[in-house]
Amino acid sequence: MTATATNTPSASTTHGLGAALRRFGRKLMITRELTVLSSIPSHLVDREVITARQKALCDEFQAL
């Protein structure tokens, strides 16, 4: 009698899960960076630089 792996996920399922986890992780990192950027005192960094970075992060978040 041989054992068969009936509960083994297919390669496409594993790949899809990995991609979903990477997107989730990236969204968490974007959220963290946005939080940090919003807490930087305006006298330390040019607001235009922060605003541009926040917009880029929001666009990337929406694309995910």
PDB file of C-alpha atoms in Angstrom:
ATOM      1  CA  MET A   1       0.000   0.000   0.000  1.00  0.00           C
ATOM      2  CA  THR A   2       1.399   3.388  -0.953  1.00  0.00           C
ATOM      3  CA  ALA A   3       0.559   6.736   0.559  1.00  0.00           C
ATOM      4  CA  THR A   4      -0.626   9.502  -1.700  1.00  0.00           C
ATOM      5  CA  ALA A   5      -0.458  13.178  -0.920  1.00  0.00           C
ATOM      6  CA  THR A   6      -4.027  14.225  -1.530  1.00  0.00           C
ATOM      7  CA  ASN A   7      -3.789  17.365   0.601  1.00  0.00           C
ATOM      8  CA  THR A   8      -0.687  18.724  -1.114  1.00  0.00           C
ATOM      9  CA  PRO A   9      -1.466  22.079  -2.734  1.00  0.00           C
ATOM     10  CA  SER A  10      -0.814  22.401  -6.428  1.00  0.00           C
ATOM     11  CA  ALA A  11       2.044  24.545  -7.677  1.00  0.00           C
ATOM     12  CA  SER A  12      -0.350  27.234  -8.910  1.00  0.00           C
ATOM     13  CA  THR A  13      -2.085  27.404  -5.519  1.00  0.00           C
ATOM     14  CA  THR A  14       1.239  27.703  -3.735  1.00  0.00           C
ATOM     15  CA  HIS A  15       2.403  30.378  -6.168  1.00  0.00           C
ATOM     16  CA  GLY A  16      -0.860  32.299  -5.743  1.00  0.00           C
ATOM     17  CA  LEU A  17      -0.590  32.147  -1.973  1.00  0.00           C
ATOM     18  CA  GLY A  18       3.008  33.354  -2.084  1.00  0.00           C
ATOM     19  CA  ALA A  19       2.052  36.265  -4.310  1.00  0.00           C
ATOM     20  CA  ALA A  20      -0.838  37.172  -2.010  1.00  0.00           C
ATOM     21  CA  LEU A  21       1.461  37.091   1.013  1.00  0.00           C
ATOM     22  CA  ARG A  22       3.990  39.310  -0.756  1.00  0.00           C
ATOM     23  CA  ARG A  23       1.253  41.829  -1.636  1.00  0.00           C
ATOM     24  CA  PHE A  24      -0.015  41.767   1.943  1.00  0.00           C
ATOM     25  CA  GLY A  25       3.508  42.295   3.287  1.00  0.00           C
ATOM     26  CA  ARG A  26       4.132  45.172   0.894  1.00  0.00           C
ATOM     27  CA  LYS A  27       0.840  46.804   1.920  1.00  0.00           C
ATOM     28  CA  LEU A  28       1.908  46.581   5.560  1.00  0.00           C
ATOM     29  CA  MET A  29       5.259  48.184   4.757  1.00  0.00           C
ATOM     30  CA  ILE A  30       3.574  50.975   2.794  1.00  0.00           C
ATOM     31  CA  THR A  31       1.200  51.630   5.696  1.00  0.00           C
ATOM     32  CA  ARG A  32       4.123  51.803   8.109  1.00  0.00           C
ATOM     33  CA  GLU A  33       6.055  54.195   5.895  1.00  0.00           C
ATOM     34  CA  LEU A  34       3.016  56.443   5.461  1.00  0.00           C
ATOM     35  CA  THR A  35       2.608  56.547   9.243  1.00  0.00           C
ATOM     36  CA  VAL A  36       6.254  57.478   9.714  1.00  0.00           C
ATOM     37  CA  LEU A  37       6.158  60.120   6.994  1.00  0.00           C
ATOM     38  CA  SER A  38       3.134  61.779   8.553  1.00  0.00           C
ATOM     39  CA  SER A  39       4.897  62.003  11.907  1.00  0.00           C
ATOM     40  CA  ILE A  40       8.073  63.740  10.648  1.00  0.00           C
ATOM     41  CA  PRO A  41       8.184  67.360  11.846  1.00  0.00           C
ATOM     42  CA  SER A  42       7.894  69.746   8.895  1.00  0.00           C
ATOM     43  CA  HIS A  43      11.014  71.699   9.867  1.00  0.00           C
ATOM     44  CA  LEU A  44      13.195  68.609   9.351  1.00  0.00           C
ATOM     45  CA  VAL A  45      12.217  67.732   5.777  1.00  0.00           C
ATOM     46  CA  ASP A  46      10.836  69.629   2.811  1.00  0.00           C
ATOM     47  CA  ARG A  47       7.069  69.037   2.766  1.00  0.00           C
ATOM     48  CA  GLU A  48       7.098  68.693  -1.029  1.00  0.00           C
ATOM     49  CA  VAL A  49       9.420  65.690  -0.733  1.00  0.00           C
ATOM     50  CA  ILE A  50       7.179  64.061   1.869  1.00  0.00           C
ATOM     51  CA  THR A  51       4.037  64.793  -0.139  1.00  0.00           C
ATOM     52  CA  ALA A  52       5.573  63.326  -3.303  1.00  0.00           C
ATOM     53  CA  ARG A  53       6.640  60.176  -1.443  1.00  0.00           C
ATOM     54  CA  GLN A  54       3.205  59.806   0.164  1.00  0.00           C
ATOM     55  CA  LYS A  55       1.529  60.112  -3.234  1.00  0.00           C
ATOM     56  CA  ALA A  56       3.866  57.504  -4.746  1.00  0.00           C
ATOM     57  CA  LEU A  57       3.159  55.122  -1.865  1.00  0.00           C
ATOM     58  CA  CYS A  58      -0.600  55.629  -2.134  1.00  0.00           C
ATOM     59  CA  ASP A  59      -0.449  54.950  -5.875  1.00  0.00           C
ATOM     60  CA  GLU A  60       1.556  51.769  -5.284  1.00  0.00           C
ATOM     61  CA  PHE A  61      -0.884  50.676  -2.567  1.00  0.00           C
ATOM     62  CA  GLN A  62      -3.832  51.179  -4.933  1.00  0.00           C
ATOM     63  CA  ALA A  63      -2.047  49.185  -7.656  1.00  0.00           C
ATOM     64  CA  LEU A  64      -1.640  46.210  -5.322  1.00  0.00           C
TER      65      LEU A  64
END
